[in-house]
Amino acid sequence: MELPAPLRQGVERILEKVPLPVLKQAAKTLSDRYRAELRDGRLHMAEDMAVKAYLATRLPATYAAVRASLDALSAARPDYAPKSLLDVGAGPGTVLWATTDLWPDLEQAVLLEASAAVRKVGETLAAEAMTAKIAWLAGDVTIDLADLKPADLVTCAYVLDEIPPASPPKLVDRLWQLTADTLLIVEPGTPAGWQRILAVRRQLIEAGAHVLAPCPHDAPCPVSPPDWCHFARRVARSRLHRLAKDADVPWEDEKFIYVAASREAAPSRPARVLAPPKSGSGKVLLKLCEPDGSAGETLFTKRDGDLFKAARRLDWGDTLGGTSG
Ligand SMILES: C[S@@+](CC[C@H](N)C(=O)[O-])C[C@H]1O[C@@H](n2cnc3c(N)ncnc32)[C@H](O)[C@@H]1O
């Protein structure tokens, strides 16, 4: 998966004159802070150079994860097309770009972001390319959500791991109040990210939400540690990304986990593939999360006819109904 062309070109323009050693150092600092899930009262992207490092090394991956999560929720509710978006912890506008790529008729968006440096870059990138009416707000997701208006789609991507561990329940409660239709929360696909998403999922189900994706049910999650539910997207690394990270491989696999919950139930809830399929001649073994709330491996062979043909085409994150996630 790649960034939309206008976003990629905008990012290239911003990074054009940045000296490589400076970008490399900023990328290292940013990566160290993320890896440590450091919460020292400072925003990871308070400085201009940290924002540039994010654009070079993280934006393509978070974009791919968000876009894949939106694809999954759209597949679960094919008639859904939000006109309004509220995104909190918006960063450089990642969710906005993914949303307008999928639903070009989006009319308005409100983006809340604490870092002035990130907001400035996000505004510059979007101003040149977007037709939707966009408002960028300065604010803290843990305290500044009182005056916001509900939106059809409410989102929060890669943010819960940056706020105090006690803050998510209150934030999720407020985000759900602000959700006219569907709420999407995305986190890194680590065991800790999955635990945060599990807690959000439980809270939303208790509040009456219907889970659209990835789970085909509202029952307790059947996956248990040391296993954890997550998905992955392969992301092409730009030349600058490779140089900034001293990386040889021209791609990376971004692992992510998400929950999409709605006021409207999905019309159908097919089983979802929870791991890379294992295939051999005339057979494929799929780890599936099932609509009855169970999860486990199912073997499909030629004897299953059309079902085998469908199963053979599936990838990690897809549903047995044939749609991707
Ligand atoms: C990892 S970035 C994710 C950005 C974007 N959502 C994405 O998926 O690419 C986290 C963003 O949340 C912002 N953030 C962190 N804590 C925040 C808070 N308390 N209030 C508002 N924004 C916050 C950071 O400044 C950063 O831009």
mmCIF file of C-alpha atoms and ligand atoms in Angstrom:
data_model
loop_
_atom_site.group_PDB
_atom_site.id
_atom_site.type_symbol
_atom_site.label_atom_id
_atom_site.label_comp_id
_atom_site.label_asym_id
_atom_site.label_seq_id
_atom_site.Cartn_x
_atom_site.Cartn_y
_atom_site.Cartn_z
ATOM 1 C CA MET A 1 0.000 0.000 0.000
ATOM 2 C CA GLU A 2 1.259 3.479 -0.878
ATOM 3 C CA LEU A 3 0.357 7.028 0.080
ATOM 4 C CA PRO A 4 -2.015 8.867 -2.299
ATOM 5 C CA ALA A 5 0.090 10.717 -4.913
ATOM 6 C CA PRO A 6 -0.689 14.296 -3.721
ATOM 7 C CA LEU A 7 0.229 13.354 -0.143
ATOM 8 C CA ARG A 8 3.432 11.624 -1.248
ATOM 9 C CA GLN A 9 4.415 14.646 -3.337
ATOM 10 C CA GLY A 10 3.601 17.043 -0.492
ATOM 11 C CA VAL A 11 5.753 15.014 1.887
ATOM 12 C CA GLU A 12 8.608 14.909 -0.639
ATOM 13 C CA ARG A 13 8.488 18.711 -0.948
ATOM 14 C CA ILE A 14 8.663 19.141 2.838
ATOM 15 C CA LEU A 15 11.584 16.718 3.141
ATOM 16 C CA GLU A 16 13.488 17.976 0.076
ATOM 17 C CA LYS A 17 16.080 20.144 1.776
ATOM 18 C CA VAL A 18 16.433 18.323 5.085
ATOM 19 C CA PRO A 19 20.070 17.236 5.693
ATOM 20 C CA LEU A 20 20.158 13.439 5.934
ATOM 21 C CA PRO A 21 22.231 13.211 9.168
ATOM 22 C CA VAL A 22 19.730 15.511 10.933
ATOM 23 C CA LEU A 23 16.769 13.459 9.670
ATOM 24 C CA LYS A 24 18.502 10.233 10.730
ATOM 25 C CA GLN A 25 19.079 11.498 14.255
ATOM 26 C CA ALA A 26 15.478 12.718 14.541
ATOM 27 C CA ALA A 27 14.191 9.357 13.217
ATOM 28 C CA LYS A 28 16.279 7.511 15.805
ATOM 29 C CA THR A 29 15.054 9.698 18.674
ATOM 30 C CA LEU A 30 11.425 9.308 17.548
ATOM 31 C CA SER A 31 11.747 5.556 17.125
ATOM 32 C CA ASP A 32 13.390 5.165 20.566
ATOM 33 C CA ARG A 33 10.565 7.139 22.177
ATOM 34 C CA TYR A 34 7.872 5.052 20.445
ATOM 35 C CA ARG A 35 9.582 1.774 21.258
ATOM 36 C CA ALA A 36 9.816 2.712 24.944
ATOM 37 C CA GLU A 37 6.177 3.993 24.877
ATOM 38 C CA LEU A 38 7.750 6.928 26.699
ATOM 39 C CA ARG A 39 5.339 9.160 28.599
ATOM 40 C CA ASP A 40 7.498 11.930 30.038
ATOM 41 C CA GLY A 41 5.010 14.782 29.667
ATOM 42 C CA ARG A 42 6.507 15.835 26.297
ATOM 43 C CA LEU A 43 4.870 15.206 22.932
ATOM 44 C CA HIS A 44 6.978 12.948 20.686
ATOM 45 C CA MET A 45 6.480 15.440 17.851
ATOM 46 C CA ALA A 46 6.915 18.784 19.582
ATOM 47 C CA GLU A 47 9.752 19.831 17.234
ATOM 48 C CA ASP A 48 9.677 20.432 13.462
ATOM 49 C CA MET A 49 12.387 17.853 12.832
ATOM 50 C CA ALA A 50 10.498 15.146 14.741
ATOM 51 C CA VAL A 51 7.496 15.823 12.484
ATOM 52 C CA LYS A 52 9.714 15.451 9.428
ATOM 53 C CA ALA A 53 11.069 12.171 10.785
ATOM 54 C CA TYR A 54 7.460 10.998 11.264
ATOM 55 C CA LEU A 55 6.593 11.906 7.666
ATOM 56 C CA ALA A 56 9.609 9.978 6.380
ATOM 57 C CA THR A 57 9.456 6.900 8.595
ATOM 58 C CA ARG A 58 6.002 6.441 10.175
ATOM 59 C CA LEU A 59 3.308 8.126 8.046
ATOM 60 C CA PRO A 60 3.301 5.510 5.240
ATOM 61 C CA ALA A 61 2.834 2.737 7.810
ATOM 62 C CA THR A 62 0.142 4.405 9.918
ATOM 63 C CA TYR A 63 -1.633 5.419 6.696
ATOM 64 C CA ALA A 64 -1.622 1.792 5.518
ATOM 65 C CA ALA A 65 -2.968 0.557 8.869
ATOM 66 C CA VAL A 66 -5.713 3.189 8.989
ATOM 67 C CA ARG A 67 -6.673 2.629 5.358
ATOM 68 C CA ALA A 68 -6.875 -1.152 5.887
ATOM 69 C CA SER A 69 -9.050 -0.638 8.987
ATOM 70 C CA LEU A 70 -11.360 1.717 7.061
ATOM 71 C CA ASP A 71 -11.563 -0.845 4.234
ATOM 72 C CA ALA A 72 -12.638 -3.477 6.759
ATOM 73 C CA LEU A 73 -15.342 -1.298 8.283
ATOM 74 C CA SER A 74 -16.549 -0.269 4.831
ATOM 75 C CA ALA A 75 -16.742 -3.930 3.795
ATOM 76 C CA ALA A 76 -18.810 -4.661 6.921
ATOM 77 C CA ARG A 77 -21.204 -1.771 6.148
ATOM 78 C CA PRO A 78 -21.151 -1.359 2.338
ATOM 79 C CA ASP A 79 -23.846 1.351 2.386
ATOM 80 C CA TYR A 80 -21.933 3.569 4.842
ATOM 81 C CA ALA A 81 -20.378 6.774 3.467
ATOM 82 C CA PRO A 82 -19.593 9.373 6.150
ATOM 83 C CA LYS A 83 -20.081 13.041 5.325
ATOM 84 C CA SER A 84 -18.311 14.265 8.464
ATOM 85 C CA LEU A 85 -15.142 13.181 10.266
ATOM 86 C CA LEU A 86 -13.805 13.934 13.731
ATOM 87 C CA ASP A 87 -10.217 12.717 14.203
ATOM 88 C CA VAL A 88 -8.393 13.178 17.490
ATOM 89 C CA GLY A 89 -4.625 13.004 17.821
ATOM 90 C CA ALA A 90 -4.669 13.686 14.097
ATOM 91 C CA GLY A 91 -0.914 13.988 13.542
ATOM 92 C CA PRO A 92 -0.240 15.180 9.979
ATOM 93 C CA GLY A 93 -3.785 14.256 8.883
ATOM 94 C CA THR A 94 -3.236 10.539 8.245
ATOM 95 C CA VAL A 95 -6.879 9.537 8.876
ATOM 96 C CA LEU A 96 -8.190 12.483 6.868
ATOM 97 C CA TRP A 97 -6.184 11.370 3.828
ATOM 98 C CA ALA A 98 -7.232 7.735 4.182
ATOM 99 C CA THR A 99 -10.891 8.717 4.670
ATOM 100 C CA THR A 100 -11.051 10.994 1.625
ATOM 101 C CA ASP A 101 -9.232 8.358 -0.429
ATOM 102 C CA LEU A 102 -12.006 5.864 0.401
ATOM 103 C CA TRP A 103 -14.931 8.319 0.562
ATOM 104 C CA PRO A 104 -14.091 11.292 -1.723
ATOM 105 C CA ASP A 105 -17.468 12.916 -0.946
ATOM 106 C CA LEU A 106 -16.520 13.629 2.667
ATOM 107 C CA GLU A 107 -17.802 17.178 3.269
ATOM 108 C CA GLN A 108 -16.231 18.278 6.518
ATOM 109 C CA ALA A 109 -13.572 17.245 8.966
ATOM 110 C CA VAL A 110 -12.492 18.410 12.411
ATOM 111 C CA LEU A 111 -8.975 17.416 13.427
ATOM 112 C CA LEU A 112 -7.800 17.820 17.004
ATOM 113 C CA GLU A 113 -4.041 17.727 17.603
ATOM 114 C CA ALA A 114 -1.932 18.894 20.541
ATOM 115 C CA SER A 115 1.329 19.612 18.707
ATOM 116 C CA ALA A 116 1.504 22.948 16.880
ATOM 117 C CA ALA A 117 4.399 21.663 14.745
ATOM 118 C CA VAL A 118 2.321 18.693 13.476
ATOM 119 C CA ARG A 119 -0.797 20.788 12.925
ATOM 120 C CA LYS A 120 1.151 23.216 10.753
ATOM 121 C CA VAL A 121 2.483 20.426 8.538
ATOM 122 C CA GLY A 122 -0.933 18.719 8.384
ATOM 123 C CA GLU A 123 -2.621 21.957 7.362
ATOM 124 C CA THR A 124 -0.020 22.613 4.651
ATOM 125 C CA LEU A 125 -0.361 19.095 3.218
ATOM 126 C CA ALA A 126 -4.172 19.128 3.159
ATOM 127 C CA ALA A 127 -4.663 22.760 2.049
ATOM 128 C CA GLU A 128 -3.237 22.044 -1.391
ATOM 129 C CA ALA A 129 -5.270 18.935 -2.100
ATOM 130 C CA MET A 130 -8.572 18.671 -0.222
ATOM 131 C CA THR A 131 -12.033 19.890 -1.142
ATOM 132 C CA ALA A 132 -13.671 19.034 2.225
ATOM 133 C CA LYS A 133 -14.082 21.851 4.774
ATOM 134 C CA ILE A 134 -11.370 21.173 7.340
ATOM 135 C CA ALA A 135 -10.888 22.659 10.815
ATOM 136 C CA TRP A 136 -7.631 21.992 12.681
ATOM 137 C CA LEU A 137 -8.043 22.469 16.421
ATOM 138 C CA ALA A 138 -5.367 22.765 19.072
ATOM 139 C CA GLY A 139 -6.281 20.615 22.042
ATOM 140 C CA ASP A 140 -5.560 17.765 24.408
ATOM 141 C CA VAL A 141 -7.647 14.638 23.806
ATOM 142 C CA THR A 142 -7.749 13.926 27.532
ATOM 143 C CA ILE A 143 -9.399 17.254 28.462
ATOM 144 C CA ASP A 144 -10.514 19.297 25.456
ATOM 145 C CA LEU A 145 -13.404 17.352 23.892
ATOM 146 C CA ALA A 146 -16.324 19.166 25.563
ATOM 147 C CA ASP A 147 -17.106 21.642 22.770
ATOM 148 C CA LEU A 148 -16.837 19.257 19.828
ATOM 149 C CA LYS A 149 -19.827 18.348 17.653
ATOM 150 C CA PRO A 150 -20.790 14.757 16.720
ATOM 151 C CA ALA A 151 -19.566 13.375 13.396
ATOM 152 C CA ASP A 152 -20.554 10.411 11.201
ATOM 153 C CA LEU A 153 -17.074 8.942 11.569
ATOM 154 C CA VAL A 154 -14.994 9.466 14.711
ATOM 155 C CA THR A 155 -11.409 8.207 14.784
ATOM 156 C CA CYS A 156 -8.371 7.963 17.015
ATOM 157 C CA ALA A 157 -5.301 6.305 15.478
ATOM 158 C CA TYR A 158 -2.042 5.462 17.245
ATOM 159 C CA VAL A 159 -2.849 7.774 20.153
ATOM 160 C CA LEU A 160 -3.867 5.652 23.168
ATOM 161 C CA ASP A 161 -0.249 4.617 23.742
ATOM 162 C CA GLU A 162 0.746 8.294 24.051
ATOM 163 C CA ILE A 163 -1.704 9.358 26.761
ATOM 164 C CA PRO A 164 -1.673 8.464 30.479
ATOM 165 C CA PRO A 165 -2.795 4.826 30.973
ATOM 166 C CA ALA A 166 -5.780 5.935 33.092
ATOM 167 C CA SER A 167 -7.131 8.283 30.374
ATOM 168 C CA PRO A 168 -8.545 5.965 27.645
ATOM 169 C CA PRO A 169 -11.877 5.026 29.355
ATOM 170 C CA LYS A 170 -12.943 8.680 29.706
ATOM 171 C CA LEU A 171 -11.700 9.488 26.198
ATOM 172 C CA VAL A 172 -13.522 6.505 24.655
ATOM 173 C CA ASP A 173 -16.691 7.414 26.530
ATOM 174 C CA ARG A 174 -16.594 10.932 25.082
ATOM 175 C CA LEU A 175 -15.666 9.733 21.577
ATOM 176 C CA TRP A 176 -18.640 7.347 21.600
ATOM 177 C CA GLN A 177 -20.959 10.231 22.652
ATOM 178 C CA LEU A 178 -19.588 12.170 19.672
ATOM 179 C CA THR A 179 -20.129 9.253 17.273
ATOM 180 C CA ALA A 180 -23.217 9.740 15.118
ATOM 181 C CA ASP A 181 -22.529 6.464 13.316
ATOM 182 C CA THR A 182 -19.149 4.743 13.558
ATOM 183 C CA LEU A 183 -16.067 4.976 15.789
ATOM 184 C CA LEU A 184 -12.682 3.583 14.723
ATOM 185 C CA ILE A 185 -9.721 3.188 17.064
ATOM 186 C CA VAL A 186 -6.380 1.926 15.706
ATOM 187 C CA GLU A 187 -3.295 0.969 17.719
ATOM 188 C CA PRO A 188 0.092 -0.650 17.034
ATOM 189 C CA GLY A 189 -0.260 -4.426 16.589
ATOM 190 C CA THR A 190 1.682 -5.313 19.723
ATOM 191 C CA PRO A 191 0.362 -7.363 22.673
ATOM 192 C CA ALA A 192 0.042 -4.079 24.623
ATOM 193 C CA GLY A 193 -1.808 -2.404 21.726
ATOM 194 C CA TRP A 194 -4.180 -5.394 21.552
ATOM 195 C CA GLN A 195 -4.874 -5.151 25.299
ATOM 196 C CA ARG A 196 -5.775 -1.485 24.902
ATOM 197 C CA ILE A 197 -8.108 -2.326 21.990
ATOM 198 C CA LEU A 198 -9.678 -5.188 23.991
ATOM 199 C CA ALA A 199 -10.496 -2.755 26.811
ATOM 200 C CA VAL A 200 -11.993 -0.256 24.315
ATOM 201 C CA ARG A 201 -14.005 -3.056 22.690
ATOM 202 C CA ARG A 202 -15.446 -4.203 26.032
ATOM 203 C CA GLN A 203 -16.327 -0.640 26.986
ATOM 204 C CA LEU A 204 -18.067 0.062 23.659
ATOM 205 C CA ILE A 205 -20.086 -3.175 23.735
ATOM 206 C CA GLU A 206 -21.235 -2.316 27.266
ATOM 207 C CA ALA A 207 -22.292 1.109 25.923
ATOM 208 C CA GLY A 208 -24.483 -0.631 23.312
ATOM 209 C CA ALA A 209 -22.178 -0.422 20.287
ATOM 210 C CA HIS A 210 -22.130 -3.064 17.532
ATOM 211 C CA VAL A 211 -18.648 -4.230 16.567
ATOM 212 C CA LEU A 212 -18.261 -3.976 12.775
ATOM 213 C CA ALA A 213 -14.680 -5.190 12.489
ATOM 214 C CA PRO A 214 -12.417 -7.013 12.933
ATOM 215 C CA CYS A 215 -14.543 -9.287 15.165
ATOM 216 C CA PRO A 216 -17.566 -11.063 13.587
ATOM 217 C CA HIS A 217 -19.318 -11.105 17.006
ATOM 218 C CA ASP A 218 -19.791 -9.120 20.236
ATOM 219 C CA ALA A 219 -18.855 -12.070 22.480
ATOM 220 C CA PRO A 220 -15.693 -11.967 24.631
ATOM 221 C CA CYS A 221 -12.502 -12.177 22.537
ATOM 222 C CA PRO A 222 -11.586 -15.873 22.051
ATOM 223 C CA VAL A 223 -7.863 -15.104 21.586
ATOM 224 C CA SER A 224 -5.743 -15.442 24.709
ATOM 225 C CA PRO A 225 -2.118 -14.605 25.594
ATOM 226 C CA PRO A 226 0.618 -15.317 24.662
ATOM 227 C CA ASP A 227 -1.253 -15.083 21.339
ATOM 228 C CA TRP A 228 -2.725 -11.711 20.373
ATOM 229 C CA CYS A 229 -5.031 -10.476 17.638
ATOM 230 C CA HIS A 230 -3.388 -8.221 15.050
ATOM 231 C CA PHE A 231 -3.049 -7.699 11.327
ATOM 232 C CA ALA A 232 -0.272 -6.518 9.004
ATOM 233 C CA ARG A 233 0.161 -4.452 5.866
ATOM 234 C CA ARG A 234 3.246 -4.404 3.666
ATOM 235 C CA VAL A 235 4.415 -0.842 3.091
ATOM 236 C CA ALA A 236 6.914 0.292 0.468
ATOM 237 C CA ARG A 237 9.814 2.270 1.956
ATOM 238 C CA SER A 238 10.819 5.416 0.078
ATOM 239 C CA ARG A 239 14.517 5.983 -0.659
ATOM 240 C CA LEU A 240 14.645 8.615 2.075
ATOM 241 C CA HIS A 241 12.971 6.249 4.551
ATOM 242 C CA ARG A 242 15.610 3.590 3.830
ATOM 243 C CA LEU A 243 18.415 6.122 4.217
ATOM 244 C CA ALA A 244 16.947 7.616 7.406
ATOM 245 C CA LYS A 245 16.660 4.170 9.017
ATOM 246 C CA ASP A 246 19.762 2.552 7.454
ATOM 247 C CA ALA A 247 17.358 -0.087 6.155
ATOM 248 C CA ASP A 248 18.274 -2.482 3.320
ATOM 249 C CA VAL A 249 14.828 -3.918 2.671
ATOM 250 C CA PRO A 250 12.609 -1.774 0.399
ATOM 251 C CA TRP A 251 9.480 -2.559 2.407
ATOM 252 C CA GLU A 252 8.300 -3.102 5.970
ATOM 253 C CA ASP A 253 5.361 -4.958 7.494
ATOM 254 C CA GLU A 254 3.284 -2.664 9.690
ATOM 255 C CA LYS A 255 1.463 -4.603 12.390
ATOM 256 C CA PHE A 256 -1.704 -3.005 13.699
ATOM 257 C CA ILE A 257 -4.908 -3.731 15.593
ATOM 258 C CA TYR A 258 -8.180 -1.852 15.502
ATOM 259 C CA VAL A 259 -11.804 -1.884 16.510
ATOM 260 C CA ALA A 260 -14.621 -0.343 14.497
ATOM 261 C CA ALA A 261 -17.898 -0.017 16.384
ATOM 262 C CA SER A 262 -21.154 1.426 15.186
ATOM 263 C CA ARG A 263 -24.641 2.455 16.203
ATOM 264 C CA GLU A 264 -25.827 0.334 13.228
ATOM 265 C CA ALA A 265 -25.261 -3.420 13.180
ATOM 266 C CA ALA A 266 -23.477 -4.925 10.165
ATOM 267 C CA PRO A 267 -25.856 -6.715 7.756
ATOM 268 C CA SER A 268 -23.683 -9.859 7.953
ATOM 269 C CA ARG A 269 -20.645 -10.916 9.969
ATOM 270 C CA PRO A 270 -18.473 -13.477 8.179
ATOM 271 C CA ALA A 271 -15.521 -15.216 9.855
ATOM 272 C CA ARG A 272 -12.192 -13.336 9.696
ATOM 273 C CA VAL A 273 -8.724 -14.729 8.982
ATOM 274 C CA LEU A 274 -6.513 -14.095 12.037
ATOM 275 C CA ALA A 275 -3.102 -15.211 10.725
ATOM 276 C CA PRO A 276 -1.231 -15.768 7.457
ATOM 277 C CA PRO A 277 -2.911 -18.760 5.697
ATOM 278 C CA LYS A 278 -0.894 -21.991 5.509
ATOM 279 C CA SER A 279 -1.412 -23.560 2.115
ATOM 280 C CA GLY A 280 -0.281 -26.808 0.518
ATOM 281 C CA SER A 281 -1.279 -28.605 -2.622
ATOM 282 C CA GLY A 282 -5.085 -28.957 -2.625
ATOM 283 C CA LYS A 283 -5.501 -27.576 0.885
ATOM 284 C CA VAL A 284 -5.379 -24.404 2.948
ATOM 285 C CA LEU A 285 -5.407 -24.035 6.729
ATOM 286 C CA LEU A 286 -7.027 -20.842 8.002
ATOM 287 C CA LYS A 287 -7.034 -19.508 11.540
ATOM 288 C CA LEU A 288 -10.514 -18.012 11.797
ATOM 289 C CA CYS A 289 -12.447 -15.870 14.246
ATOM 290 C CA GLU A 290 -16.003 -17.189 13.887
ATOM 291 C CA PRO A 291 -19.401 -15.464 14.196
ATOM 292 C CA ASP A 292 -20.264 -17.759 17.145
ATOM 293 C CA GLY A 293 -17.444 -16.159 19.190
ATOM 294 C CA SER A 294 -14.959 -19.020 18.828
ATOM 295 C CA ALA A 295 -11.569 -19.007 17.087
ATOM 296 C CA GLY A 296 -9.437 -21.838 15.722
ATOM 297 C CA GLU A 297 -7.875 -23.421 12.668
ATOM 298 C CA THR A 298 -10.059 -24.826 9.890
ATOM 299 C CA LEU A 299 -8.727 -26.969 7.049
ATOM 300 C CA PHE A 300 -10.263 -26.442 3.618
ATOM 301 C CA THR A 301 -9.573 -29.033 0.913
ATOM 302 C CA LYS A 302 -10.634 -29.555 -2.690
ATOM 303 C CA ARG A 303 -13.534 -31.601 -1.361
ATOM 304 C CA ASP A 304 -15.031 -28.320 -0.047
ATOM 305 C CA GLY A 305 -15.574 -27.199 -3.674
ATOM 306 C CA ASP A 306 -16.386 -23.490 -4.045
ATOM 307 C CA LEU A 307 -15.657 -22.863 -0.377
ATOM 308 C CA PHE A 308 -12.096 -24.146 -0.925
ATOM 309 C CA LYS A 309 -11.725 -21.935 -3.994
ATOM 310 C CA ALA A 310 -12.804 -18.923 -1.911
ATOM 311 C CA ALA A 311 -10.642 -19.915 1.089
ATOM 312 C CA ARG A 312 -7.562 -20.355 -1.115
ATOM 313 C CA ARG A 313 -7.789 -16.710 -2.246
ATOM 314 C CA LEU A 314 -7.944 -15.258 1.267
ATOM 315 C CA ASP A 315 -5.194 -13.398 3.065
ATOM 316 C CA TRP A 316 -4.573 -12.463 6.710
ATOM 317 C CA GLY A 317 -7.302 -9.990 7.751
ATOM 318 C CA ASP A 318 -9.792 -10.976 5.016
ATOM 319 C CA THR A 319 -13.258 -12.327 5.760
ATOM 320 C CA LEU A 320 -14.668 -15.591 4.528
ATOM 321 C CA GLY A 321 -17.273 -13.478 2.740
ATOM 322 C CA GLY A 322 -14.343 -12.525 0.524
ATOM 323 C CA THR A 323 -13.829 -8.946 1.663
ATOM 324 C CA SER A 324 -10.589 -7.539 2.890
ATOM 325 C CA GLY A 325 -9.633 -6.178 6.287
HETATM 326 C C1 LIG B 1 1.607 8.427 16.617
HETATM 327 S S1 LIG B 1 0.882 9.936 16.210
HETATM 328 C C2 LIG B 1 -0.482 9.399 15.237
HETATM 329 C C3 LIG B 1 -0.909 10.434 14.289
HETATM 330 C C4 LIG B 1 -2.002 9.999 13.324
HETATM 331 N N1 LIG B 1 -3.223 9.724 14.040
HETATM 332 C C5 LIG B 1 -1.542 8.783 12.561
HETATM 333 O O1 LIG B 1 -2.189 7.733 12.697
HETATM 334 O O2 LIG B 1 -0.564 8.877 11.814
HETATM 335 C C6 LIG B 1 0.078 10.443 17.709
HETATM 336 C C7 LIG B 1 -0.460 11.861 17.608
HETATM 337 O O3 LIG B 1 -1.241 12.134 18.764
HETATM 338 C C8 LIG B 1 -0.890 13.419 19.246
HETATM 339 N N2 LIG B 1 -1.167 13.442 20.690
HETATM 340 C C9 LIG B 1 -0.528 12.759 21.670
HETATM 341 N N3 LIG B 1 -1.084 13.033 22.859
HETATM 342 C C10 LIG B 1 -2.088 13.912 22.617
HETATM 343 C C11 LIG B 1 -3.043 14.559 23.438
HETATM 344 N N4 LIG B 1 -3.061 14.366 24.766
HETATM 345 N N5 LIG B 1 -3.947 15.383 22.857
HETATM 346 C C12 LIG B 1 -3.937 15.599 21.524
HETATM 347 N N6 LIG B 1 -3.066 15.006 20.681
HETATM 348 C C13 LIG B 1 -2.155 14.168 21.217
HETATM 349 C C14 LIG B 1 0.592 13.538 18.951
HETATM 350 O O4 LIG B 1 1.026 14.890 18.939
HETATM 351 C C15 LIG B 1 0.670 12.871 17.583
HETATM 352 O O5 LIG B 1 0.458 13.779 16.548
#
